[in-house]
Amino acid sequence: MSASGAAASASGDGTPRILHLGLGNFHRAHQALYTEDAGRHGRPWEITGVAGSTRGVVEALHRQGMRYSVVTLGPRHTGVRQVAAVTDAFVAADDPRRVPREIADPRTRVVSLTVTEKGYAVSPRTGRLDLDAPDIRADLDGQGPPRSTVGRLAAGLLRRARESGAPVTVLSCDNITANGTTLAGLLRGFAAAMPSRDGAELAAALEEFVTFPDTMVDRIVPATTDAHRSTAAEAGFADEVPVPAEPFTMWVMRDRFAAGRPAWEEAGAVLSDRVHDYEQIKVRLLNGSHSLLAYLGLLTGRELIADAAADPAIARAVALLGDEYEPTLTLPEGFDVTAYRAELGERFANRRLGHRTAQVGADGSLKLAQRVPGAALWHLAAGRVPSALALTVAAWLRCTAYPEALDAGRTGVPPEPAGARIRELAARCGGTGGTGSTGGTGAGGRGALRLAREVLTHEAVLGRRLGEQGEFVERVAELLDALERGGADAAVREACAAGAGRGSGNGDAAGAAGPRGRPVPP
């Protein structure tokens, strides 16, 4: 069963419900809107939102009668819409036993997630569940109510298996490669590490009544500011937690739902078996370019993504990166990649979004693990070293290893889970911070090569396969050294010269004149 009407035949009474883990801005500007719009074309569904530990959004929603506004910021037009799709919300840390209970409730037909890459506890070395992660270890040892995302899902699904066995769909909406398939594998890994009886029950449940469709989500949603609150107020909504968002939105999913779903296709979602292809387009062309914009922007003192995109040198590097990504993609029939890349340039240039480089650059080691290795390995297998992909890694390393190179008072410093370890390695390898724009007196190429080898090869931060590619590691080191000696402009010139030398890169900015319009789904 997959159509919205099929939900009526599932177990449980009353309005069908989605339990959403990760009640942040993205969900409220994306899946919640699709769900509300779908209710106008089929049976309405309710959403119960779960915040991990931050109370602000949950408390504000309750004060506001579970309503909030989405402020759509186009280049020349602003729209404000009130949303009521989220009908209840709570904080998991305040009521840790409620999450498994809600998952087990038969009225919950879909459990969806936007918990970011770090919420999945994937080991960068193995690509599997990190059984040594503190929260995973505590959940496996039964140290109180579950704390990790995987642990909470496991506890809830096991309870559901024992109480009703009602079918349910677990729907990841995070930027994880093959996100549904990956999450299913993580839960199987968790079940295998559980005590034998519980693990066997959970493993059986995962096969018998749980589905994990792959999805791709796309919308740029920056952090909320007082300006967005003022915009909502001017439109008549006294809203403490409005959500700013760009006009563009896209959602692609495999139609594999165990207990029904909202009529999301009526709200514009694309149902396709080609989710992986859409996902690679988005993760590489949009997210990968976003990362390069963020790190080069930070290194040149740009607070906003739009300001980084307006820099001709940075735009040239992003165009080269797009040229490196494009041949690695398999395009769904009818998808106009030239138009998509042109529209990306317009989206990045939308200064009214106020999308901050530090926000986009956060958690780089986790994000780049999804955005760099696959494409880089594709080129390396063909005998080419992709310079723009290497520049992306070098710029991230520069920002992470030497935060003193950033104008932190202006841009901020992006949080990075591997930051402390990388800074320790940098100190041992002998590089220096400097200004990041005028060069410096660092240890030079040897220190950069040592740091690149330590991070990519020995620590395998972006995965073992990429760390084994000596030519790529050396190119990262060369560009890291260029960033230290001559700043971002010098590194971009070096990367683009290398790209031109192998016949890649047209030198045009990602937002240069070209076909306009939205990508066409099959």
Short mmCIF file of C-alpha atoms in Angstrom, two decimals:
data_model
loop_
_atom_site.label_atom_id
_atom_site.label_comp_id
_atom_site.label_asym_id
_atom_site.label_seq_id
_atom_site.Cartn_x
_atom_site.Cartn_y
_atom_site.Cartn_z
CA MET A 1 0.00 0.00 0.00
CA SER A 2 1.31 3.46 -0.83
CA ALA A 3 -1.47 5.87 -1.79
CA SER A 4 -2.85 8.16 0.87
CA GLY A 5 -6.19 6.41 0.89
CA ALA A 6 -4.53 3.13 1.77
CA ALA A 7 -3.74 4.54 5.19
CA ALA A 8 -7.35 4.03 6.20
CA SER A 9 -6.89 0.28 6.18
CA ALA A 10 -3.80 0.32 8.39
CA SER A 11 -3.95 -0.50 12.06
CA GLY A 12 -5.10 2.20 14.45
CA ASP A 13 -7.95 4.70 14.51
CA GLY A 14 -8.22 8.42 13.90
CA THR A 15 -6.16 10.74 11.73
CA PRO A 16 -2.98 9.06 10.47
CA ARG A 17 0.19 10.54 11.87
CA ILE A 18 3.80 11.20 10.97
CA LEU A 19 6.30 11.22 13.82
CA HIS A 20 9.14 13.47 12.75
CA LEU A 21 12.55 13.34 14.46
CA GLY A 22 14.48 16.58 14.06
CA LEU A 23 12.08 19.52 14.35
CA GLY A 24 14.35 22.11 12.76
CA ASN A 25 13.87 24.76 10.12
CA PHE A 26 14.31 22.44 7.17
CA HIS A 27 11.49 20.09 8.05
CA ARG A 28 9.14 22.95 8.78
CA ALA A 29 9.92 24.60 5.42
CA HIS A 30 9.85 21.39 3.39
CA GLN A 31 8.12 18.14 4.38
CA ALA A 32 5.60 19.90 6.63
CA LEU A 33 4.48 22.14 3.74
CA TYR A 34 4.18 19.19 1.35
CA THR A 35 2.11 17.35 3.98
CA GLU A 36 -0.21 20.30 4.57
CA ASP A 37 -0.70 20.83 0.82
CA ALA A 38 -1.26 17.10 0.27
CA GLY A 39 -4.11 17.23 2.79
CA ARG A 40 -6.03 19.47 0.39
CA HIS A 41 -6.05 16.65 -2.18
CA GLY A 42 -6.50 13.59 0.03
CA ARG A 43 -6.90 12.54 3.61
CA PRO A 44 -5.18 14.98 6.00
CA TRP A 45 -2.28 13.74 8.09
CA GLU A 46 -0.92 15.12 11.35
CA ILE A 47 2.74 15.60 12.28
CA THR A 48 4.14 15.20 15.78
CA GLY A 49 7.54 16.89 15.82
CA VAL A 50 10.40 15.81 18.06
CA ALA A 51 13.30 18.10 18.89
CA GLY A 52 16.41 16.40 20.19
CA SER A 53 17.36 18.63 23.12
CA THR A 54 16.68 22.24 22.13
CA ARG A 55 13.46 23.57 23.61
CA GLY A 56 13.05 26.92 21.83
CA VAL A 57 11.03 25.82 18.80
CA VAL A 58 8.85 23.38 20.75
CA GLU A 59 7.98 25.89 23.47
CA ALA A 60 7.27 28.63 20.93
CA LEU A 61 5.01 26.37 18.87
CA HIS A 62 2.94 25.49 21.93
CA ARG A 63 2.61 29.17 22.83
CA GLN A 64 1.48 29.88 19.25
CA GLY A 65 -1.17 27.17 19.05
CA MET A 66 1.15 24.92 16.97
CA ARG A 67 1.27 27.42 14.11
CA TYR A 68 4.28 29.06 12.50
CA SER A 69 5.09 30.95 9.33
CA VAL A 70 7.34 30.28 6.35
CA VAL A 71 8.95 33.43 4.94
CA THR A 72 9.78 32.79 1.27
CA LEU A 73 12.57 35.09 0.14
CA GLY A 74 12.85 35.40 -3.61
CA PRO A 75 15.34 37.72 -5.29
CA ARG A 76 12.60 40.35 -5.72
CA HIS A 77 9.57 39.07 -3.82
CA THR A 78 8.74 38.01 -0.27
CA GLY A 79 5.86 35.75 0.68
CA VAL A 80 4.63 34.80 4.14
CA ARG A 81 2.50 31.73 4.76
CA GLN A 82 1.13 30.34 8.00
CA VAL A 83 1.48 26.57 8.48
CA ALA A 84 -0.46 24.26 10.81
CA ALA A 85 0.77 20.81 9.72
CA VAL A 86 2.64 20.16 13.00
CA THR A 87 -0.08 19.44 15.55
CA ASP A 88 2.08 18.42 18.52
CA ALA A 89 5.73 18.66 19.52
CA PHE A 90 8.01 17.65 22.36
CA VAL A 91 11.67 17.50 23.33
CA ALA A 92 13.16 13.99 23.40
CA ALA A 93 15.66 14.86 26.12
CA ASP A 94 12.83 15.99 28.41
CA ASP A 95 10.69 12.90 27.83
CA PRO A 96 13.09 10.23 26.53
CA ARG A 97 10.68 7.32 26.83
CA ARG A 98 8.04 9.04 24.71
CA VAL A 99 9.88 8.61 21.39
CA PRO A 100 9.77 4.76 21.45
CA ARG A 101 6.18 4.93 22.70
CA GLU A 102 5.13 7.18 19.80
CA ILE A 103 6.94 4.98 17.28
CA ALA A 104 5.07 1.96 18.66
CA ASP A 105 1.67 3.68 18.47
CA PRO A 106 -0.25 2.13 15.50
CA ARG A 107 -1.58 5.57 14.57
CA THR A 108 1.98 6.48 13.60
CA ARG A 109 2.26 5.34 9.98
CA VAL A 110 5.46 7.16 9.01
CA VAL A 111 8.53 7.99 11.11
CA SER A 112 10.50 10.65 9.25
CA LEU A 113 13.88 12.16 10.06
CA THR A 114 15.94 15.30 9.47
CA VAL A 115 18.67 14.82 12.07
CA THR A 116 21.62 15.86 9.82
CA GLU A 117 24.50 13.62 8.81
CA LYS A 118 25.93 13.42 12.32
CA GLY A 119 22.69 12.00 13.69
CA TYR A 120 23.29 8.64 11.99
CA ALA A 121 26.49 7.67 13.84
CA VAL A 122 28.16 6.34 10.70
CA SER A 123 31.83 5.44 11.08
CA PRO A 124 33.90 7.34 8.44
CA ARG A 125 36.32 4.41 8.32
CA THR A 126 33.83 1.62 7.68
CA GLY A 127 30.68 3.35 6.44
CA ARG A 128 28.76 1.25 8.96
CA LEU A 129 27.22 2.02 12.34
CA ASP A 130 29.87 3.30 14.76
CA LEU A 131 29.38 0.85 17.62
CA ASP A 132 31.93 2.79 19.68
CA ALA A 133 30.05 6.10 19.51
CA PRO A 134 29.16 6.97 23.13
CA ASP A 135 25.40 7.23 22.62
CA ILE A 136 25.25 4.04 20.54
CA ARG A 137 27.32 2.18 23.14
CA ALA A 138 25.11 3.44 25.97
CA ASP A 139 21.96 2.40 24.11
CA LEU A 140 23.33 -1.07 23.41
CA ASP A 141 24.33 -1.42 27.06
CA GLY A 142 20.83 -0.43 28.18
CA GLN A 143 22.03 2.61 30.13
CA GLY A 144 18.64 4.25 30.56
CA PRO A 145 16.23 5.45 27.84
CA PRO A 146 17.74 5.49 24.34
CA ARG A 147 19.74 8.59 23.43
CA SER A 148 20.86 8.07 19.84
CA THR A 149 18.64 8.34 16.78
CA VAL A 150 19.31 4.71 15.83
CA GLY A 151 18.75 3.59 19.42
CA ARG A 152 15.42 5.39 19.64
CA LEU A 153 14.25 3.91 16.36
CA ALA A 154 15.34 0.44 17.45
CA ALA A 155 13.55 0.69 20.79
CA GLY A 156 10.36 1.98 19.19
CA LEU A 157 10.28 -0.57 16.39
CA LEU A 158 10.96 -3.43 18.79
CA ARG A 159 8.13 -2.25 21.02
CA ARG A 160 5.85 -1.93 17.98
CA ALA A 161 6.71 -5.48 16.93
CA ARG A 162 5.76 -6.79 20.37
CA GLU A 163 2.58 -4.73 20.81
CA SER A 164 0.90 -4.65 17.40
CA GLY A 165 3.19 -5.61 14.53
CA ALA A 166 1.50 -2.83 12.55
CA PRO A 167 3.40 -1.85 9.39
CA VAL A 168 5.30 1.44 9.38
CA THR A 169 7.62 3.40 7.09
CA VAL A 170 10.87 4.98 8.28
CA LEU A 171 11.59 7.91 5.96
CA SER A 172 15.02 9.53 6.09
CA CYS A 173 15.09 13.03 4.59
CA ASP A 174 18.76 13.76 5.27
CA ASN A 175 21.64 14.26 2.84
CA ILE A 176 22.92 10.73 3.23
CA THR A 177 23.76 8.62 0.19
CA ALA A 178 20.88 6.16 -0.36
CA ASN A 179 19.46 7.47 2.91
CA GLY A 180 16.68 4.93 3.40
CA THR A 181 18.82 1.97 2.43
CA THR A 182 21.64 3.27 4.62
CA LEU A 183 19.38 3.75 7.65
CA ALA A 184 18.00 0.23 7.26
CA GLY A 185 21.58 -1.09 7.28
CA LEU A 186 22.43 0.90 10.41
CA LEU A 187 19.42 -0.54 12.22
CA ARG A 188 20.37 -4.06 11.14
CA GLY A 189 23.86 -3.41 12.50
CA PHE A 190 22.36 -2.21 15.77
CA ALA A 191 20.14 -5.30 15.97
CA ALA A 192 23.15 -7.56 15.40
CA ALA A 193 24.90 -5.95 18.37
CA MET A 194 21.92 -6.22 20.73
CA PRO A 195 21.34 -9.10 23.15
CA SER A 196 20.41 -12.09 21.02
CA ARG A 197 16.68 -12.33 21.77
CA ASP A 198 15.99 -8.60 21.33
CA GLY A 199 18.26 -8.39 18.32
CA ALA A 200 16.58 -11.32 16.59
CA GLU A 201 13.12 -9.80 17.19
CA LEU A 202 14.20 -6.42 15.85
CA ALA A 203 15.89 -7.96 12.82
CA ALA A 204 12.74 -9.90 12.00
CA ALA A 205 10.59 -6.79 12.41
CA LEU A 206 12.80 -4.81 10.03
CA GLU A 207 12.23 -7.42 7.34
CA GLU A 208 8.56 -8.09 7.97
CA PHE A 209 6.74 -4.77 8.47
CA VAL A 210 9.12 -1.81 8.06
CA THR A 211 10.01 -0.09 4.79
CA PHE A 212 12.82 2.44 4.20
CA PRO A 213 12.25 4.40 0.97
CA ASP A 214 15.16 6.43 -0.37
CA THR A 215 14.46 10.15 -0.73
CA MET A 216 16.04 13.34 -2.04
CA VAL A 217 15.15 16.73 -0.55
CA ASP A 218 16.13 20.13 -1.91
CA ARG A 219 15.49 23.60 -0.52
CA ILE A 220 17.88 26.21 0.86
CA VAL A 221 16.70 27.08 4.38
CA PRO A 222 18.93 29.48 6.35
CA ALA A 223 18.81 30.24 10.06
CA THR A 224 16.03 32.43 11.47
CA THR A 225 16.86 36.02 12.37
CA ASP A 226 14.97 38.96 13.90
CA ALA A 227 14.49 40.32 10.38
CA HIS A 228 12.42 37.24 9.51
CA ARG A 229 10.37 37.70 12.68
CA SER A 230 9.72 41.29 11.65
CA THR A 231 8.67 40.20 8.16
CA ALA A 232 6.21 37.70 9.62
CA ALA A 233 4.84 40.34 12.00
CA GLU A 234 4.33 42.79 9.13
CA ALA A 235 2.25 40.08 7.42
CA GLY A 236 0.10 39.71 10.53
CA PHE A 237 1.81 36.73 12.19
CA ALA A 238 3.30 37.29 15.63
CA ASP A 239 5.76 34.42 15.23
CA GLU A 240 8.75 33.67 17.44
CA VAL A 241 10.01 30.90 15.16
CA PRO A 242 9.33 31.74 11.50
CA VAL A 243 11.29 29.81 8.91
CA PRO A 244 13.06 31.64 6.05
CA ALA A 245 13.41 29.72 2.78
CA GLU A 246 14.13 30.19 -0.90
CA PRO A 247 11.29 29.79 -3.44
CA PHE A 248 12.78 26.61 -4.96
CA THR A 249 11.70 23.30 -3.45
CA MET A 250 11.95 19.70 -4.62
CA TRP A 251 11.24 16.29 -3.09
CA VAL A 252 11.85 12.95 -4.82
CA MET A 253 11.08 9.62 -3.17
CA ARG A 254 10.63 5.98 -3.95
CA ASP A 255 6.98 5.03 -3.52
CA ARG A 256 7.49 2.21 -1.05
CA PHE A 257 5.30 2.88 1.98
CA ALA A 258 4.12 0.16 4.33
CA ALA A 259 1.06 1.86 5.84
CA GLY A 260 -0.02 4.57 3.45
CA ARG A 261 1.23 8.13 3.04
CA PRO A 262 -0.09 11.62 2.33
CA ALA A 263 -0.83 12.47 -1.29
CA TRP A 264 2.53 14.20 -1.57
CA GLU A 265 2.59 13.89 -5.36
CA GLU A 266 -0.44 16.21 -5.47
CA ALA A 267 1.69 18.79 -3.65
CA GLY A 268 4.49 18.54 -6.21
CA ALA A 269 6.66 15.69 -4.93
CA VAL A 270 8.18 13.35 -7.52
CA LEU A 271 7.65 9.60 -7.10
CA SER A 272 10.45 7.80 -8.89
CA ASP A 273 12.63 4.72 -8.83
CA ARG A 274 15.51 6.99 -9.93
CA VAL A 275 15.96 8.59 -6.50
CA HIS A 276 19.68 7.79 -6.49
CA ASP A 277 20.21 9.74 -9.71
CA TYR A 278 18.34 12.78 -8.40
CA GLU A 279 20.20 12.48 -5.13
CA GLN A 280 23.63 12.50 -6.80
CA ILE A 281 22.69 15.56 -8.85
CA LYS A 282 21.66 17.45 -5.74
CA VAL A 283 24.36 16.24 -3.36
CA ARG A 284 27.12 16.96 -5.85
CA LEU A 285 26.04 19.98 -7.89
CA LEU A 286 24.18 21.82 -5.14
CA ASN A 287 25.64 20.60 -1.86
CA GLY A 288 29.18 20.12 -3.14
CA SER A 289 29.21 23.58 -4.72
CA HIS A 290 27.71 25.00 -1.54
CA SER A 291 30.61 23.57 0.46
CA LEU A 292 33.23 25.10 -1.84
CA LEU A 293 31.45 28.46 -1.72
CA ALA A 294 31.34 28.28 2.07
CA TYR A 295 35.00 27.48 2.67
CA LEU A 296 36.42 29.87 0.07
CA GLY A 297 33.98 32.48 1.34
CA LEU A 298 35.17 31.99 4.91
CA LEU A 299 38.79 32.24 3.81
CA THR A 300 38.10 35.56 2.08
CA GLY A 301 36.07 37.07 4.93
CA ARG A 302 32.63 36.62 3.31
CA GLU A 303 29.85 36.22 5.83
CA LEU A 304 27.21 35.29 3.25
CA ILE A 305 27.10 32.64 0.54
CA ALA A 306 25.77 35.24 -1.91
CA ASP A 307 28.84 37.41 -1.37
CA ALA A 308 31.13 34.44 -2.00
CA ALA A 309 29.18 33.57 -5.17
CA ALA A 310 29.65 37.14 -6.43
CA ASP A 311 33.45 36.85 -6.29
CA PRO A 312 34.67 36.11 -9.87
CA ALA A 313 37.51 33.85 -8.72
CA ILE A 314 35.29 31.80 -6.42
CA ALA A 315 32.59 31.60 -9.11
CA ARG A 316 35.21 30.27 -11.52
CA ALA A 317 36.20 27.56 -9.02
CA VAL A 318 32.55 26.61 -8.53
CA ALA A 319 32.07 26.38 -12.30
CA LEU A 320 35.09 24.07 -12.54
CA LEU A 321 33.67 21.96 -9.72
CA GLY A 322 30.38 21.68 -11.60
CA ASP A 323 32.30 20.59 -14.70
CA GLU A 324 34.01 17.89 -12.63
CA TYR A 325 30.77 16.73 -11.09
CA GLU A 326 28.63 16.68 -14.23
CA PRO A 327 30.17 13.68 -16.06
CA THR A 328 29.89 11.60 -12.86
CA LEU A 329 26.09 11.90 -12.91
CA THR A 330 23.42 9.70 -14.47
CA LEU A 331 20.61 12.04 -15.48
CA PRO A 332 16.96 10.99 -15.31
CA GLU A 333 15.16 11.27 -18.62
CA GLY A 334 14.14 14.85 -19.30
CA PHE A 335 16.40 16.38 -16.67
CA ASP A 336 18.02 19.57 -18.03
CA VAL A 337 21.32 19.74 -16.17
CA THR A 338 22.37 22.96 -17.92
CA ALA A 339 19.23 24.70 -16.72
CA TYR A 340 19.70 23.22 -13.24
CA ARG A 341 23.24 24.56 -12.98
CA ALA A 342 22.15 27.98 -14.25
CA GLU A 343 19.37 28.07 -11.66
CA LEU A 344 21.83 27.04 -8.95
CA GLY A 345 23.82 30.16 -9.74
CA GLU A 346 20.71 32.26 -9.20
CA ARG A 347 19.89 30.46 -5.97
CA PHE A 348 23.40 30.96 -4.59
CA ALA A 349 23.28 34.65 -5.56
CA ASN A 350 20.03 35.27 -3.65
CA ARG A 351 21.41 37.65 -1.04
CA ARG A 352 18.02 38.10 0.60
CA LEU A 353 18.33 34.60 2.04
CA GLY A 354 21.21 35.75 4.24
CA HIS A 355 22.64 32.22 4.12
CA ARG A 356 25.81 32.31 6.17
CA THR A 357 29.04 30.65 5.10
CA ALA A 358 29.63 29.37 8.64
CA GLN A 359 26.23 27.64 8.65
CA VAL A 360 26.83 25.95 5.30
CA GLY A 361 30.39 25.01 6.31
CA ALA A 362 29.35 23.32 9.57
CA ASP A 363 30.16 19.61 10.07
CA GLY A 364 32.33 19.54 6.96
CA SER A 365 33.95 16.16 7.61
CA LEU A 366 30.51 14.52 7.59
CA LYS A 367 29.16 16.47 4.63
CA LEU A 368 32.22 16.15 2.42
CA ALA A 369 32.23 12.40 2.98
CA GLN A 370 28.95 12.39 1.00
CA ARG A 371 29.98 14.99 -1.58
CA VAL A 372 33.60 14.32 -2.56
CA PRO A 373 34.81 10.68 -2.56
CA GLY A 374 32.45 9.14 -5.13
CA ALA A 375 33.06 11.81 -7.76
CA ALA A 376 36.79 12.01 -7.03
CA LEU A 377 37.20 8.25 -7.35
CA TRP A 378 35.32 8.34 -10.68
CA HIS A 379 37.88 10.79 -12.09
CA LEU A 380 40.85 9.01 -10.56
CA ALA A 381 39.75 5.73 -12.13
CA ALA A 382 39.83 7.53 -15.49
CA GLY A 383 43.38 8.75 -14.86
CA ARG A 384 42.51 12.35 -13.90
CA VAL A 385 43.06 14.20 -10.63
CA PRO A 386 40.02 16.46 -10.08
CA SER A 387 41.46 19.78 -8.94
CA ALA A 388 38.23 21.51 -7.87
CA LEU A 389 37.26 18.55 -5.69
CA ALA A 390 40.74 18.65 -4.18
CA LEU A 391 40.35 22.41 -3.64
CA THR A 392 37.11 21.78 -1.76
CA VAL A 393 38.93 19.45 0.63
CA ALA A 394 41.93 21.79 0.95
CA ALA A 395 39.72 24.79 1.73
CA TRP A 396 37.83 22.80 4.37
CA LEU A 397 41.14 21.65 5.89
CA ARG A 398 42.43 25.22 5.95
CA CYS A 399 39.31 26.49 7.74
CA THR A 400 39.31 23.60 10.19
CA ALA A 401 43.02 23.26 10.98
CA TYR A 402 43.69 26.99 11.25
CA PRO A 403 40.58 28.82 12.49
CA GLU A 404 42.86 31.77 13.25
CA ALA A 405 43.05 32.26 9.46
CA LEU A 406 39.38 33.27 9.51
CA ASP A 407 37.88 36.63 10.36
CA ALA A 408 35.90 34.96 13.13
CA GLY A 409 34.37 38.19 14.39
CA ARG A 410 32.79 38.73 11.00
CA THR A 411 32.07 35.25 9.66
CA GLY A 412 32.13 32.99 12.69
CA VAL A 413 33.86 29.60 12.73
CA PRO A 414 31.86 26.59 11.52
CA PRO A 415 31.50 23.79 14.06
CA GLU A 416 33.35 20.62 13.10
CA PRO A 417 33.17 17.28 14.96
CA ALA A 418 36.69 16.37 13.80
CA GLY A 419 38.03 19.87 14.49
CA ALA A 420 39.99 19.27 17.67
CA ARG A 421 41.75 16.24 16.21
CA ILE A 422 42.59 18.04 12.95
CA ARG A 423 43.98 21.07 14.81
CA GLU A 424 46.11 18.75 16.90
CA LEU A 425 47.45 17.13 13.74
CA ALA A 426 48.09 20.53 12.16
CA ALA A 427 50.14 21.65 15.15
CA ARG A 428 52.19 18.47 14.92
CA CYS A 429 52.67 18.84 11.15
CA GLY A 430 54.06 22.37 11.41
CA GLY A 431 51.69 24.50 9.34
CA THR A 432 50.50 27.97 10.36
CA GLY A 433 47.29 29.94 10.24
CA GLY A 434 48.20 33.35 8.89
CA THR A 435 45.52 35.57 7.44
CA GLY A 436 44.27 33.22 4.74
CA SER A 437 44.32 36.05 2.18
CA THR A 438 47.84 37.43 1.94
CA GLY A 439 49.93 34.36 2.48
CA GLY A 440 52.10 33.69 5.48
CA THR A 441 55.31 32.18 6.73
CA GLY A 442 54.13 28.66 7.29
CA ALA A 443 56.07 25.47 7.03
CA GLY A 444 55.26 25.27 3.33
CA GLY A 445 54.49 22.28 1.18
CA ARG A 446 56.00 19.66 3.47
CA GLY A 447 53.71 20.62 6.35
CA ALA A 448 50.70 20.71 4.06
CA LEU A 449 51.53 17.28 2.66
CA ARG A 450 51.98 15.85 6.14
CA LEU A 451 48.64 17.27 7.27
CA ALA A 452 46.81 16.04 4.16
CA ARG A 453 48.28 12.56 4.63
CA GLU A 454 47.43 12.48 8.33
CA VAL A 455 43.82 13.56 7.82
CA LEU A 456 42.98 11.77 4.56
CA THR A 457 45.19 8.68 4.71
CA HIS A 458 45.91 7.82 8.32
CA GLU A 459 42.71 9.16 9.90
CA ALA A 460 40.67 8.31 6.76
CA VAL A 461 38.31 11.19 7.58
CA LEU A 462 36.72 11.05 4.12
CA GLY A 463 36.90 7.28 3.85
CA ARG A 464 39.64 4.75 3.29
CA ARG A 465 39.26 4.49 -0.49
CA LEU A 466 39.92 8.18 -1.05
CA GLY A 467 42.77 8.17 1.44
CA GLU A 468 44.47 5.44 -0.57
CA GLN A 469 44.66 7.69 -3.65
CA GLY A 470 48.12 9.22 -3.32
CA GLU A 471 47.75 11.56 -6.31
CA PHE A 472 44.59 13.08 -4.88
CA VAL A 473 46.14 13.51 -1.42
CA GLU A 474 49.12 15.25 -3.02
CA ARG A 475 46.86 17.59 -5.01
CA VAL A 476 44.99 18.48 -1.80
CA ALA A 477 48.36 19.20 -0.18
CA GLU A 478 49.47 21.41 -3.07
CA LEU A 479 46.30 23.46 -2.88
CA LEU A 480 46.43 23.62 0.92
CA ASP A 481 49.96 24.97 0.57
CA ALA A 482 48.74 27.50 -2.02
CA LEU A 483 46.02 28.64 0.38
CA GLU A 484 48.61 29.13 3.12
CA ARG A 485 51.16 30.93 0.93
CA GLY A 486 48.95 33.00 -1.37
CA GLY A 487 45.40 32.83 -0.08
CA ALA A 488 42.22 31.78 -1.86
CA ASP A 489 42.91 33.58 -5.13
CA ALA A 490 46.24 31.80 -5.59
CA ALA A 491 44.71 28.41 -4.82
CA VAL A 492 41.83 29.01 -7.23
CA ARG A 493 44.26 30.02 -10.00
CA GLU A 494 46.30 26.87 -9.39
CA ALA A 495 43.23 24.62 -9.36
CA CYS A 496 41.75 26.16 -12.49
CA ALA A 497 45.08 26.02 -14.32
CA ALA A 498 45.34 22.32 -13.52
CA GLY A 499 41.72 21.84 -14.62
CA ALA A 500 42.30 23.63 -17.90
CA GLY A 501 45.42 21.55 -18.44
CA ARG A 502 43.36 18.37 -18.48
CA GLY A 503 40.66 19.88 -20.68
CA SER A 504 38.03 20.43 -17.99
CA GLY A 505 36.39 23.64 -16.91
CA ASN A 506 34.95 26.28 -19.21
CA GLY A 507 35.78 29.23 -16.99
CA ASP A 508 32.18 30.42 -16.81
CA ALA A 509 30.56 31.16 -13.49
CA ALA A 510 27.91 28.75 -12.31
CA GLY A 511 25.34 31.49 -12.61
CA ALA A 512 26.41 32.66 -16.08
CA ALA A 513 23.90 33.24 -18.83
CA GLY A 514 22.30 30.05 -20.02
CA PRO A 515 19.00 28.19 -20.21
CA ARG A 516 16.62 29.03 -17.39
CA GLY A 517 13.92 26.99 -15.74
CA ARG A 518 13.31 24.16 -13.33
CA PRO A 519 14.64 20.63 -13.79
CA VAL A 520 12.10 18.45 -15.51
CA PRO A 521 11.17 15.23 -13.67
CA PRO A 522 10.43 12.09 -15.65
#
